[in-house]
mmCIF file of C-alpha atoms in Angstrom:
data_model
loop_
_atom_site.group_PDB
_atom_site.id
_atom_site.type_symbol
_atom_site.label_atom_id
_atom_site.label_comp_id
_atom_site.label_asym_id
_atom_site.label_seq_id
_atom_site.Cartn_x
_atom_site.Cartn_y
_atom_site.Cartn_z
ATOM 1 C CA UNK A 1 -20.213 -24.452 -4.450
ATOM 2 C CA UNK A 2 -23.033 -21.982 -4.807
ATOM 3 C CA UNK A 3 -22.180 -18.463 -3.668
ATOM 4 C CA UNK A 4 -24.168 -16.574 -1.066
ATOM 5 C CA UNK A 5 -25.628 -13.053 -1.352
ATOM 6 C CA UNK A 6 -24.321 -11.183 1.701
ATOM 7 C CA UNK A 7 -25.569 -7.783 2.741
ATOM 8 C CA UNK A 8 -23.201 -5.244 1.281
ATOM 9 C CA UNK A 9 -22.007 -2.061 2.922
ATOM 10 C CA UNK A 10 -23.151 1.294 1.587
ATOM 11 C CA UNK A 11 -20.453 2.837 -0.587
ATOM 12 C CA UNK A 12 -20.337 6.641 -0.644
ATOM 13 C CA UNK A 13 -19.937 8.539 -3.902
ATOM 14 C CA UNK A 14 -20.298 7.451 -7.484
ATOM 15 C CA UNK A 15 -16.799 6.699 -8.709
ATOM 16 C CA UNK A 16 -13.713 5.435 -6.869
ATOM 17 C CA UNK A 17 -10.924 7.933 -6.403
ATOM 18 C CA UNK A 18 -7.458 6.386 -6.874
ATOM 19 C CA UNK A 19 -4.860 7.175 -4.275
ATOM 20 C CA UNK A 20 -2.240 9.698 -5.370
ATOM 21 C CA UNK A 21 0.928 8.068 -4.157
ATOM 22 C CA UNK A 22 3.416 10.905 -3.840
ATOM 23 C CA UNK A 23 6.324 8.588 -3.165
ATOM 24 C CA UNK A 24 5.703 5.578 -5.416
ATOM 25 C CA UNK A 25 7.333 2.355 -4.361
ATOM 26 C CA UNK A 26 5.879 0.246 -7.180
ATOM 27 C CA UNK A 27 8.406 -0.666 -9.901
ATOM 28 C CA UNK A 28 5.497 -1.059 -12.327
ATOM 29 C CA UNK A 29 5.612 2.710 -12.592
ATOM 30 C CA UNK A 30 8.123 1.846 -15.318
ATOM 31 C CA UNK A 31 5.147 1.276 -17.577
ATOM 32 C CA UNK A 32 4.372 4.989 -17.510
ATOM 33 C CA UNK A 33 7.385 5.531 -19.736
ATOM 34 C CA UNK A 34 5.612 3.862 -22.650
ATOM 35 C CA UNK A 35 3.722 7.059 -23.375
ATOM 36 C CA UNK A 36 6.915 9.017 -24.094
ATOM 37 C CA UNK A 37 8.245 9.468 -27.592
ATOM 38 C CA UNK A 38 11.399 7.346 -28.031
ATOM 39 C CA UNK A 39 14.657 9.124 -28.683
ATOM 40 C CA UNK A 40 15.750 9.265 -32.305
ATOM 41 C CA UNK A 41 18.920 7.245 -31.937
ATOM 42 C CA UNK A 42 20.220 4.859 -34.554
ATOM 43 C CA UNK A 43 21.328 2.247 -32.041
ATOM 44 C CA UNK A 44 17.878 2.120 -30.429
ATOM 45 C CA UNK A 45 19.418 2.588 -26.982
ATOM 46 C CA UNK A 46 17.860 5.928 -26.100
ATOM 47 C CA UNK A 47 16.800 6.413 -22.487
ATOM 48 C CA UNK A 48 13.142 5.632 -23.221
ATOM 49 C CA UNK A 49 14.193 2.366 -24.832
ATOM 50 C CA UNK A 50 16.360 1.546 -21.826
ATOM 51 C CA UNK A 51 13.416 2.088 -19.496
ATOM 52 C CA UNK A 52 11.339 -0.338 -21.548
ATOM 53 C CA UNK A 53 14.199 -2.847 -21.365
ATOM 54 C CA UNK A 54 14.331 -2.333 -17.603
ATOM 55 C CA UNK A 55 10.642 -3.168 -17.352
ATOM 56 C CA UNK A 56 11.225 -6.318 -19.390
ATOM 57 C CA UNK A 57 14.149 -7.281 -17.145
ATOM 58 C CA UNK A 58 11.963 -6.768 -14.115
ATOM 59 C CA UNK A 59 9.301 -8.989 -15.653
ATOM 60 C CA UNK A 60 11.971 -11.648 -16.061
ATOM 61 C CA UNK A 61 12.911 -11.188 -12.371
ATOM 62 C CA UNK A 62 16.300 -9.758 -13.325
ATOM 63 C CA UNK A 63 16.241 -6.986 -10.739
ATOM 64 C CA UNK A 64 19.983 -6.331 -10.930
ATOM 65 C CA UNK A 65 19.730 -5.931 -14.686
ATOM 66 C CA UNK A 66 16.760 -3.596 -14.320
ATOM 67 C CA UNK A 67 18.725 -1.403 -11.913
ATOM 68 C CA UNK A 68 21.650 -1.066 -14.304
ATOM 69 C CA UNK A 69 19.336 -0.249 -17.205
ATOM 70 C CA UNK A 70 17.644 2.427 -15.133
ATOM 71 C CA UNK A 71 21.008 3.925 -14.218
ATOM 72 C CA UNK A 72 21.921 4.060 -17.889
ATOM 73 C CA UNK A 73 18.543 5.560 -18.726
ATOM 74 C CA UNK A 74 19.112 8.255 -16.095
ATOM 75 C CA UNK A 75 22.444 9.127 -17.718
ATOM 76 C CA UNK A 76 20.683 9.320 -21.069
ATOM 77 C CA UNK A 77 17.994 11.644 -19.778
ATOM 78 C CA UNK A 78 20.653 13.891 -18.250
ATOM 79 C CA UNK A 79 22.403 14.032 -21.617
ATOM 80 C CA UNK A 80 19.073 15.100 -23.120
ATOM 81 C CA UNK A 81 18.782 17.779 -20.415
ATOM 82 C CA UNK A 82 15.769 16.105 -18.843
ATOM 83 C CA UNK A 83 16.781 15.865 -15.168
ATOM 84 C CA UNK A 84 13.222 15.203 -13.974
ATOM 85 C CA UNK A 85 13.091 11.913 -15.880
ATOM 86 C CA UNK A 86 16.610 11.111 -14.726
ATOM 87 C CA UNK A 87 15.468 11.510 -11.124
ATOM 88 C CA UNK A 88 12.448 9.340 -11.819
ATOM 89 C CA UNK A 89 14.666 6.541 -13.125
ATOM 90 C CA UNK A 90 17.070 6.826 -10.212
ATOM 91 C CA UNK A 91 14.229 6.704 -7.688
ATOM 92 C CA UNK A 92 12.891 3.524 -9.258
ATOM 93 C CA UNK A 93 16.412 2.093 -9.164
ATOM 94 C CA UNK A 94 16.599 2.979 -5.457
ATOM 95 C CA UNK A 95 13.425 1.019 -4.766
ATOM 96 C CA UNK A 96 14.734 -2.015 -6.637
ATOM 97 C CA UNK A 97 18.153 -1.817 -4.990
ATOM 98 C CA UNK A 98 16.473 -1.743 -1.575
ATOM 99 C CA UNK A 99 14.462 -4.824 -2.516
ATOM 100 C CA UNK A 100 17.772 -6.606 -3.091
ATOM 101 C CA UNK A 101 18.883 -5.695 0.423
ATOM 102 C CA UNK A 102 21.692 -3.470 -0.858
ATOM 103 C CA UNK A 103 20.925 -0.473 1.322
ATOM 104 C CA UNK A 104 24.316 1.163 0.799
ATOM 105 C CA UNK A 105 23.873 0.953 -2.957
ATOM 106 C CA UNK A 106 20.330 2.264 -2.655
ATOM 107 C CA UNK A 107 21.529 5.240 -0.621
ATOM 108 C CA UNK A 108 24.183 6.082 -3.217
ATOM 109 C CA UNK A 109 21.556 6.066 -5.957
ATOM 110 C CA UNK A 110 19.228 8.188 -3.836
ATOM 111 C CA UNK A 111 22.018 10.694 -3.213
ATOM 112 C CA UNK A 112 22.669 10.824 -6.966
ATOM 113 C CA UNK A 113 18.990 11.622 -7.516
ATOM 114 C CA UNK A 114 19.174 14.489 -5.016
ATOM 115 C CA UNK A 115 22.320 15.811 -6.705
ATOM 116 C CA UNK A 116 20.828 15.988 -10.213
ATOM 117 C CA UNK A 117 17.319 17.135 -9.283
ATOM 118 C CA UNK A 118 16.586 20.758 -10.233
ATOM 119 C CA UNK A 119 16.268 22.786 -7.010
ATOM 120 C CA UNK A 120 12.808 23.617 -5.678
ATOM 121 C CA UNK A 121 11.016 21.232 -8.036
ATOM 122 C CA UNK A 122 8.725 18.257 -7.370
ATOM 123 C CA UNK A 123 11.569 16.020 -8.534
ATOM 124 C CA UNK A 124 13.849 17.483 -5.863
ATOM 125 C CA UNK A 125 11.254 16.949 -3.144
ATOM 126 C CA UNK A 126 10.667 13.340 -4.150
ATOM 127 C CA UNK A 127 14.403 12.679 -4.422
ATOM 128 C CA UNK A 128 15.024 14.037 -0.924
ATOM 129 C CA UNK A 129 12.131 12.015 0.485
ATOM 130 C CA UNK A 130 13.471 8.859 -1.170
ATOM 131 C CA UNK A 131 16.931 9.476 0.252
ATOM 132 C CA UNK A 132 15.562 9.884 3.770
ATOM 133 C CA UNK A 133 13.388 6.798 3.420
ATOM 134 C CA UNK A 134 16.398 4.753 2.392
ATOM 135 C CA UNK A 135 18.379 6.105 5.318
ATOM 136 C CA UNK A 136 15.527 5.325 7.705
ATOM 137 C CA UNK A 137 15.396 1.726 6.494
ATOM 138 C CA UNK A 138 19.149 1.426 6.978
ATOM 139 C CA UNK A 139 18.887 2.777 10.523
ATOM 140 C CA UNK A 140 16.099 0.330 11.319
ATOM 141 C CA UNK A 141 18.152 -2.586 10.030
ATOM 142 C CA UNK A 142 21.173 -1.675 12.161
ATOM 143 C CA UNK A 143 19.026 -1.091 15.258
ATOM 144 C CA UNK A 144 19.063 2.711 15.415
ATOM 145 C CA UNK A 145 15.341 3.511 15.492
ATOM 146 C CA UNK A 146 15.703 7.070 16.816
ATOM 147 C CA UNK A 147 17.979 7.911 13.896
ATOM 148 C CA UNK A 148 15.349 6.370 11.638
ATOM 149 C CA UNK A 149 12.714 8.638 13.190
ATOM 150 C CA UNK A 150 14.888 11.676 12.480
ATOM 151 C CA UNK A 151 15.347 10.630 8.840
ATOM 152 C CA UNK A 152 11.598 10.119 8.497
ATOM 153 C CA UNK A 153 10.951 13.579 9.904
ATOM 154 C CA UNK A 154 13.387 15.073 7.390
ATOM 155 C CA UNK A 155 11.606 13.303 4.551
ATOM 156 C CA UNK A 156 8.250 14.519 5.818
ATOM 157 C CA UNK A 157 9.604 18.059 6.102
ATOM 158 C CA UNK A 158 10.554 18.030 2.421
ATOM 159 C CA UNK A 159 6.865 17.915 1.532
ATOM 160 C CA UNK A 160 5.794 20.346 4.226
ATOM 161 C CA UNK A 161 8.299 22.957 3.083
ATOM 162 C CA UNK A 162 6.327 23.311 -0.153
ATOM 163 C CA UNK A 163 2.963 23.171 1.574
ATOM 164 C CA UNK A 164 2.021 19.653 0.491
ATOM 165 C CA UNK A 165 0.565 18.478 3.783
ATOM 166 C CA UNK A 166 -1.323 15.573 2.195
ATOM 167 C CA UNK A 167 1.856 14.080 0.724
ATOM 168 C CA UNK A 168 3.698 14.699 3.990
ATOM 169 C CA UNK A 169 1.037 12.774 5.891
ATOM 170 C CA UNK A 170 1.051 9.822 3.508
ATOM 171 C CA UNK A 171 4.848 9.652 3.666
ATOM 172 C CA UNK A 172 4.742 9.740 7.458
ATOM 173 C CA UNK A 173 2.087 7.023 7.742
ATOM 174 C CA UNK A 174 3.924 4.767 5.293
ATOM 175 C CA UNK A 175 7.053 5.245 7.376
ATOM 176 C CA UNK A 176 5.211 4.360 10.589
ATOM 177 C CA UNK A 177 4.274 1.060 8.975
ATOM 178 C CA UNK A 178 7.967 0.400 8.296
ATOM 179 C CA UNK A 179 8.980 1.259 11.866
ATOM 180 C CA UNK A 180 6.192 -0.851 13.354
ATOM 181 C CA UNK A 181 7.054 -3.752 11.062
ATOM 182 C CA UNK A 182 10.673 -3.577 12.195
ATOM 183 C CA UNK A 183 9.530 -4.093 15.780
ATOM 184 C CA UNK A 184 10.180 -0.627 17.205
ATOM 185 C CA UNK A 185 6.862 0.083 18.895
ATOM 186 C CA UNK A 186 7.951 3.098 20.963
ATOM 187 C CA UNK A 187 9.349 4.894 17.940
ATOM 188 C CA UNK A 188 6.223 4.042 15.956
ATOM 189 C CA UNK A 189 4.217 5.646 18.764
ATOM 190 C CA UNK A 190 6.306 8.823 18.501
ATOM 191 C CA UNK A 191 5.453 9.168 14.827
ATOM 192 C CA UNK A 192 1.834 8.139 15.312
ATOM 193 C CA UNK A 193 1.436 10.966 17.814
ATOM 194 C CA UNK A 194 2.345 13.318 14.958
ATOM 195 C CA UNK A 195 0.367 11.600 12.212
ATOM 196 C CA UNK A 196 -2.867 10.918 14.088
ATOM 197 C CA UNK A 197 -3.981 14.513 14.696
ATOM 198 C CA UNK A 198 -3.002 15.513 11.150
ATOM 199 C CA UNK A 199 -4.998 12.648 9.658
ATOM 200 C CA UNK A 200 -8.016 13.550 11.772
ATOM 201 C CA UNK A 201 -7.894 17.236 10.892
ATOM 202 C CA UNK A 202 -7.558 16.454 7.174
ATOM 203 C CA UNK A 203 -10.039 13.566 7.305
ATOM 204 C CA UNK A 204 -7.565 11.559 5.259
ATOM 205 C CA UNK A 205 -9.393 8.233 5.114
ATOM 206 C CA UNK A 206 -6.440 6.290 3.714
ATOM 207 C CA UNK A 207 -4.136 7.482 6.479
ATOM 208 C CA UNK A 208 -6.752 6.946 9.172
ATOM 209 C CA UNK A 209 -7.317 3.425 7.902
ATOM 210 C CA UNK A 210 -3.616 2.609 7.892
ATOM 211 C CA UNK A 211 -3.226 3.983 11.399
ATOM 212 C CA UNK A 212 -6.164 1.850 12.529
ATOM 213 C CA UNK A 213 -4.513 -1.269 11.091
ATOM 214 C CA UNK A 214 -1.296 -0.365 12.896
ATOM 215 C CA UNK A 215 -3.300 0.025 16.110
ATOM 216 C CA UNK A 216 -4.888 -3.377 15.503
ATOM 217 C CA UNK A 217 -1.453 -4.930 15.180
ATOM 218 C CA UNK A 218 -0.341 -3.299 18.414
ATOM 219 C CA UNK A 219 -3.451 -4.580 20.196
ATOM 220 C CA UNK A 220 -2.711 -8.107 18.992
ATOM 221 C CA UNK A 221 0.826 -7.808 20.348
ATOM 222 C CA UNK A 222 -0.688 -6.771 23.682
ATOM 223 C CA UNK A 223 -3.057 -9.751 23.641
ATOM 224 C CA UNK A 224 -6.194 -7.592 23.408
ATOM 225 C CA UNK A 225 -8.165 -9.225 20.588
ATOM 226 C CA UNK A 226 -11.333 -7.254 21.324
ATOM 227 C CA UNK A 227 -9.528 -3.955 20.855
ATOM 228 C CA UNK A 228 -7.790 -5.293 17.766
ATOM 229 C CA UNK A 229 -11.141 -6.202 16.199
ATOM 230 C CA UNK A 230 -12.483 -2.712 16.888
ATOM 231 C CA UNK A 231 -9.432 -1.154 15.235
ATOM 232 C CA UNK A 232 -9.783 -3.460 12.219
ATOM 233 C CA UNK A 233 -13.453 -2.501 11.918
ATOM 234 C CA UNK A 234 -12.454 1.160 11.994
ATOM 235 C CA UNK A 235 -9.858 0.536 9.274
ATOM 236 C CA UNK A 236 -12.506 -1.088 7.109
ATOM 237 C CA UNK A 237 -14.875 1.862 7.594
ATOM 238 C CA UNK A 238 -12.171 4.358 6.657
ATOM 239 C CA UNK A 239 -11.218 2.356 3.568
ATOM 240 C CA UNK A 240 -14.851 2.305 2.525
ATOM 241 C CA UNK A 241 -15.214 6.048 3.062
ATOM 242 C CA UNK A 242 -12.047 6.690 1.074
ATOM 243 C CA UNK A 243 -12.914 4.124 -1.610
ATOM 244 C CA UNK A 244 -9.488 2.485 -1.338
ATOM 245 C CA UNK A 245 -9.846 -1.091 -2.546
ATOM 246 C CA UNK A 246 -6.493 -2.569 -1.443
ATOM 247 C CA UNK A 247 -6.845 -1.080 2.029
ATOM 248 C CA UNK A 248 -10.406 -2.399 2.253
ATOM 249 C CA UNK A 249 -9.173 -5.911 1.470
ATOM 250 C CA UNK A 250 -6.393 -5.596 4.058
ATOM 251 C CA UNK A 251 -8.912 -4.546 6.692
ATOM 252 C CA UNK A 252 -11.295 -7.373 5.772
ATOM 253 C CA UNK A 253 -8.450 -9.887 6.048
ATOM 254 C CA UNK A 254 -7.518 -8.464 9.453
ATOM 255 C CA UNK A 255 -11.128 -8.767 10.620
ATOM 256 C CA UNK A 256 -11.311 -12.331 9.336
ATOM 257 C CA UNK A 257 -8.104 -13.426 11.061
ATOM 258 C CA UNK A 258 -9.025 -11.722 14.326
ATOM 259 C CA UNK A 259 -12.487 -13.293 14.359
ATOM 260 C CA UNK A 260 -10.861 -16.625 13.589
ATOM 261 C CA UNK A 261 -8.438 -16.176 16.491
ATOM 262 C CA UNK A 262 -11.404 -15.436 18.752
ATOM 263 C CA UNK A 263 -13.119 -18.642 17.599
ATOM 264 C CA UNK A 264 -15.921 -16.798 15.763
ATOM 265 C CA UNK A 265 -15.764 -18.489 12.370
ATOM 266 C CA UNK A 266 -19.196 -17.246 11.342
ATOM 267 C CA UNK A 267 -17.990 -13.668 11.660
ATOM 268 C CA UNK A 268 -14.695 -14.580 10.004
ATOM 269 C CA UNK A 269 -16.595 -15.921 6.989
ATOM 270 C CA UNK A 270 -18.879 -12.870 6.992
ATOM 271 C CA UNK A 271 -15.901 -10.504 6.861
ATOM 272 C CA UNK A 272 -14.812 -11.944 3.537
ATOM 273 C CA UNK A 273 -18.251 -12.602 2.068
ATOM 274 C CA UNK A 274 -19.404 -9.030 2.652
ATOM 275 C CA UNK A 275 -16.048 -7.741 1.404
ATOM 276 C CA UNK A 276 -16.542 -9.546 -1.910
ATOM 277 C CA UNK A 277 -19.802 -7.733 -2.596
ATOM 278 C CA UNK A 278 -18.734 -4.329 -1.307
ATOM 279 C CA UNK A 279 -15.438 -4.466 -3.153
ATOM 280 C CA UNK A 280 -17.417 -4.978 -6.339
ATOM 281 C CA UNK A 281 -18.669 -1.414 -5.938
ATOM 282 C CA UNK A 282 -15.138 -0.132 -5.489
ATOM 283 C CA UNK A 283 -13.206 -1.930 -8.206
ATOM 284 C CA UNK A 284 -15.728 -3.954 -10.235
ATOM 285 C CA UNK A 285 -17.060 -7.487 -9.899
ATOM 286 C CA UNK A 286 -14.203 -9.294 -11.660
ATOM 287 C CA UNK A 287 -11.501 -7.560 -9.635
ATOM 288 C CA UNK A 288 -13.458 -8.160 -6.435
ATOM 289 C CA UNK A 289 -13.709 -11.870 -7.158
ATOM 290 C CA UNK A 290 -10.010 -12.047 -8.020
ATOM 291 C CA UNK A 291 -9.138 -10.378 -4.712
ATOM 292 C CA UNK A 292 -11.483 -12.169 -2.321
ATOM 293 C CA UNK A 293 -12.175 -15.634 -3.716
ATOM 294 C CA UNK A 294 -8.596 -16.831 -3.036
ATOM 295 C CA UNK A 295 -8.967 -15.602 0.553
ATOM 296 C CA UNK A 296 -12.118 -17.670 1.013
ATOM 297 C CA UNK A 297 -10.397 -20.696 -0.492
ATOM 298 C CA UNK A 298 -7.485 -20.222 1.914
ATOM 299 C CA UNK A 299 -9.926 -20.042 4.827
ATOM 300 C CA UNK A 300 -11.586 -23.245 3.638
ATOM 301 C CA UNK A 301 -8.215 -24.951 3.541
ATOM 302 C CA UNK A 302 -7.264 -23.698 7.026
ATOM 303 C CA UNK A 303 -10.551 -24.657 8.665
ATOM 304 C CA UNK A 304 -11.348 -27.774 6.683
ATOM 305 C CA UNK A 305 -14.283 -28.136 4.302
ATOM 306 C CA UNK A 306 -16.779 -29.279 6.924
ATOM 307 C CA UNK A 307 -16.068 -26.473 9.388
ATOM 308 C CA UNK A 308 -16.017 -23.914 6.567
ATOM 309 C CA UNK A 309 -19.408 -25.069 5.314
ATOM 310 C CA UNK A 310 -20.797 -24.863 8.845
ATOM 311 C CA UNK A 311 -19.565 -21.266 9.163
ATOM 312 C CA UNK A 312 -21.099 -20.424 5.805
ATOM 313 C CA UNK A 313 -24.433 -21.991 6.769
ATOM 314 C CA UNK A 314 -24.428 -20.130 10.075
ATOM 315 C CA UNK A 315 -23.774 -16.868 8.264
ATOM 316 C CA UNK A 316 -26.591 -17.563 5.793
ATOM 317 C CA UNK A 317 -29.005 -18.311 8.627
ATOM 318 C CA UNK A 318 -28.052 -15.112 10.415
ATOM 319 C CA UNK A 319 -28.472 -13.079 7.249
ATOM 320 C CA UNK A 320 -31.929 -14.522 6.598
ATOM 321 C CA UNK A 321 -32.965 -13.741 10.169
ATOM 322 C CA UNK A 322 -31.807 -10.154 9.739
ATOM 323 C CA UNK A 323 -33.997 -9.736 6.666
ATOM 324 C CA UNK A 324 -33.120 -8.258 3.282
ATOM 325 C CA UNK A 325 -30.408 -5.602 3.096
ATOM 326 C CA UNK A 326 -31.490 -1.991 3.361
ATOM 327 C CA UNK A 327 -29.538 -1.057 0.250
ATOM 328 C CA UNK A 328 -30.098 -2.198 -3.307
ATOM 329 C CA UNK A 329 -30.269 -5.899 -4.104
ATOM 330 C CA UNK A 330 -26.936 -7.362 -5.100
ATOM 331 C CA UNK A 331 -25.693 -10.372 -6.965
ATOM 332 C CA UNK A 332 -24.254 -13.369 -5.212
ATOM 333 C CA UNK A 333 -20.799 -13.479 -3.752
ATOM 334 C CA UNK A 334 -18.908 -15.806 -1.460
ATOM 335 C CA UNK A 335 -18.068 -19.502 -1.767
#
């Protein structure tokens, strides 16, 4: 199938700015340990080596094994009087333990991280935030959303106490996503009332985009597809302004699905086709294709080849009628 050159959206700035995730949830952060000098131990089981083994275990989908290796690595770092790295290992172990559904075990690890973190350090702040996040998840699971809100506020306060308002906001918005996903809309609204004004005053595009996606989800729950589409459009605009590729894709997918639900397959196709081109400016052409092409293929499978091709042709006709894009000419993108 020959691709189509959609009109791309104007991308501000010259280079993408990666998001600084203050509370990383990604176990691949294990890879950052590769830059450290390994401990000079004859048995080769220094803490740095254990972290590498944990990453290998994770790659083999042995999450339990990775957790135990990280615990051992934390003990090793403490023996080397490096509590910051010990906290880092324990926090990663907390994330993995939560992924296994062992919330009690995750909370014990998080409490250990708080106990060994040097007071008034970034490690201590992150450890406290991780502990409160784990507690909030536990409260959500057992149906105590107000207790979860209180834990989230304590985690947010850990950042605010040291004046890191940006990290506090990101932590709060991420937590709202968890509360909303657990089905506690009223409690999500309580936190959104705190996060929204802060995001606006800071012009935090990532947070504004996430809040817009949350609002889109709420509108869908209320049966208001028109409002949901407006919120998704806003999320896409904020992601573009903030140059956040993953969030841009999430917003484009939301727009596609909402247009599809409204029966507007031409617009659904356009959401992904334009995203392919615009994402190329954010993350590069190869990464853009890897992110969006599977989404177009999924749409083709859902709609059927004939209907998909009709939507594509309708989009092409509309684009030709609109004339050439105002911005620079771009290569082709879209199935």
